[in-house]
Each structure stands twice: as C-alpha cells, then as structure tokens.
Amino acid sequence: MEFGGGLGRFAVSPPIQNLCREIVEVPGGAEWRIRKLQEDFDGFCWKYAGSSVIVNYHFRRLQTSTTPDDENLKMFYAKVSHFMSPVEISLQPKYLTSARKSIMNQLNAAYQSAMSRPDGFQEDQIFVPVACAVQELGIWYRGRISQISGKEHVVVELVDFGTQILVPRHHILPLLRRFGRAPPLCLKCKTDGLSINDLEIKDLHDFKDIVSECNALFRVEIKSMDEPFLIDLYHPTISGLNVCERFFPPPEDTAKLDRIERSWDAHCKKMKEEVEDDEDFEEHDGDYFPSPSCPKSPGLQIPREVSPRVKYISRLPKCPRAPRFQQDTLHVEHIENSQLIYLQYPYQIEKRAELDEFLRVTWPRLPRIPLEMRKEGQVIAIRNPRFNAVRRGIIVDEDTVLLVDYGRFVKCPKKSDLRLMPAVGILLEEPMLTIISLTRGVNMHTPHHSETLFLRQKLPRGTPIHFKWDKKSKTTPLRGKLTKKGQKEAMNDQMVKNLKNRKIDGTCRQLDIYRPRDNHVLPRGTHVYHATCHPHYSKGNEEFVWI
C-alpha cells in the first residue's frame, strides 16, 4: 500500500551502469565537417598544424641544454607583426623569416598562374575555421576563415602575420596541401603577469612608443604552452630589461597589510575595553569596596584607572593633484629628472614653514618609534642635529627616509632617532608638494641625465612657472608642458632643442666603450633616478595607529 498519494513512484531509482565503451561521432560540428573534407578532397589543406609545434621546440631546446642559465637558449628574437595592447601581441620568430619568405614566394607563384591555381570554394565548404589562400592587394597569403560576414564577405586571419582582413568571397581559394604542412608562423601571445584590467589608455600609447623605439624587434621568452602563449618581452640590446615591467600592477604593500592588521587589532582591543566598561557600569556603576563597619553598605566608589592611549599617524593622505589651469603660478622645489618634478603653491611654502617650526618646538615631547613599528611606509619625524631642523618623513628601507614635504631621499643610520607624530592639528596636513612630469622628453622611459642638468640649470629652486596639463594624463604625476613665467616657449621644447644642438642622442641604447666628451657630464657618485613617485604621493588615504 502506498501513502501520500502514490508519491513513491517519484523515488530516485538506482542508476543503470552503461557498459558501452565505443567512441561515437556526432556529425554536424566544424571538426566533423573538416574531417569529411579531408577524406573527400585530400589534395587540399583544410586545417593547419598547431603553432604549439614551435613552442614545443623551444621548451625541448631549453630542457636538453647543458647550461640552462644561458640567455641565448632561454630566449629568441621575434618581430612584433601586430598588436593591440601588451596582452594582445602577434609575434613572428626571426629565425623563421626565411621559411616565411619561401612559403610566400611559392604560394604566389602557384596561385598567380591560372594553370596551377585551384577552383574556388563550394558554398558548403566556407565555414569557420577552414584554412584557405587569400588575396589582398594582389598578393596571396595563407589564411584561416575567422568569421562569415554576410553572403558576400568573410573575415580571414593571416596566420603568418597575426592580422585579420575583410575580403570578398571570390578572393579566397582552397589551400593546396603542400602549403599547409608548416604550422602558422605567427604566435598569438600575451605578457605574463598582466591583464587588460591593469592597463590604462596611456599605457597603450606607451607600449606603442616602446615598439617603435625598438623597431618592433624583441627578445622573447615563452612561459606556457597554451595559446595565447604567456611571454616576457626583453629589450633587443639591453640585457635583462623587461620592456613590459613598467605596466605591471604595483607589488602588494606588505607594510600596508601589517598596518591594517595592527589597526584592526587595536580596534578590537578598544571595543573589548569599551564593552567591559559598559558591563561594569550597568552592574555597579564603578568598582565598590564595602565599608568594614557595614558590610552591606555600598561603600566607597573608586573609579577604574584607565591608561591613556594616544592616536599617532601611520600614513598621510596623498598629495594634491597638479593644477588644471595654466594661469596658476607655482614654484620649483626639486627636480629629480624630466619625469619627476616637485612644485609648490605659495600657500604650500608657507604651510610647510609653519609645520617645520611646530615639529622643531614639539620634538622633545615626541615619543621614539617602537622597534616593531620601524617598517617600510611608516610616517615618522626625523631631526637633523646639524641644522636643528625637524621634518616629516616616510621610512623607505633600513637606512633611507623620504622627506615627504621636500621630495628628497636622505640616508640615516639604522639606529637613528626617529619619532612618531600624534594625529593632531597641522601634522595631519597632506604632503606640501605638487608633482608633475614633462611630455616630449627625449626618452619617456629612461630619463637622460643631460635633460636633468639642463632643467636644473634653467629652473633653480624657487623659480615661478606655469603648467599646462595634458588631458590624456589621469594619474599622479600628471604629464604636461612647463613654461617659465615670462617666457612663451615651453621648457619641454627648449630641452629637446638643447640636446639636439649638443648632439646628444638620448634614445641610443648601444653598448660601447665609454669615451669622455666635453658636452656630457656623468652623475656624481652612485646617483640613481627614481622612475616613479612614492606611493604615498599618488594614492591612499590617511591611516592611524593607537598606542
């Protein structure tokens, strides 16, 4: 007897094991149609061999090498034939150039002759991704159908160049079998460690400049075997220079994670203390000690002693952005190079003087920084006993501090006296600097030292200037043109003309024996340019810590 209206019939029955082990082919798909064409028309190539054959060759070559550290075995030269961004690149291995030319010559000789040229496609033979020969501007290429565009046109990918073209259907013909034996000689690649979300419009323009500067020739290291292949692009003449490294997202700030963890621990501790205080208040309204003469009397109320906790600055807010009005007047504070110039508004100069004086007066009352807080990114106060000057700073490493209101890096001993700043009043002000970058430099990626010498000579500290913002630039430091007050010609153009007149080639990367020249001055000591401004200038909000 069944209960519940006969619902037992819906009970799940045990699965029946299928013992069939035959391979069943489902007709109708693109691969099935290509196999049928290969059987019926075996004189033509309908599908290319995978380009992974070339990739496997490089991996085998690296595995069988006795010296895997040799860069010549890890990398090969390749030409960028087509690109949209650092994550969409088509590469032609340079050692396959002769093979590509030979295939092109034989293909054009065969298809330009009416005697050896095959007949056109039948209607049912045109579908994605059939291999074909395609004619463009009178030249025949090996191609692959990528898209059907209406009844009259198709989109064809040129497998040896990585580009796509739209052509009429009568411009494509079946590919003779002997021309399909070689795999596609162009590799579809993307830069390892980079995604499209990491890029901005200016990055695409910068990558285009890099390709143009290197004449589209790079050294390539393949790091995967699946298309699109992950690669690293290296400069053709400078050893170890990854040209796409500048587009990588900034490394995770471990110091920031430590600050977040400390802030959260302090918050939890504070909340726990507040809850305990509330519970005591609700029960006793304080701690009571009964009177000896009357045990039942409420006695004396003695409030709990709570040690005071002070709020200190852990990170300052980012600096103000560059002016977007050309009529604003600023003053030069420091020139690191042509891509990193520190300016100040008149109000920032006054505010910084007031802030420095406040720090100098309160220095004896500032607490020394604990050893566990002496980490990268921590905001501190540092004193120069020689001049009795106190400045706000940021710890960069064990022996380097960035003077946040001056844009200068200073060396200090590991056991130097660094102190915390309380989160009060003027000490909470943003960095008293405005940072810009010049456009139209000789080399946008590696600033030339002669540019720096020219700018420092023409723009000494305190020089009043005007800045014209380049609207394509969106992040700090904003790019633009710098004009000295009272002049019409931009300092960018003067700098380029000066280097041209002195016959200094800032874009040259050729390795050569150093020969002293009268017109060239080398940096003193171990001078190192900072390519980008410190993260505290460009992003982030203020952070605090309770002690």
XYZ file of C-alpha atoms in Angstrom, residues 2-11:
10
model
C 1.322 3.478 -0.919
C 0.817 6.545 1.222
C 0.972 10.215 0.343
C -0.975 9.980 -2.915
C 1.382 7.490 -4.529
C 4.450 9.673 -4.331
C 6.624 6.610 -4.076
C 6.713 6.398 -7.856
C 8.904 9.529 -7.906
C 11.594 7.903 -5.772
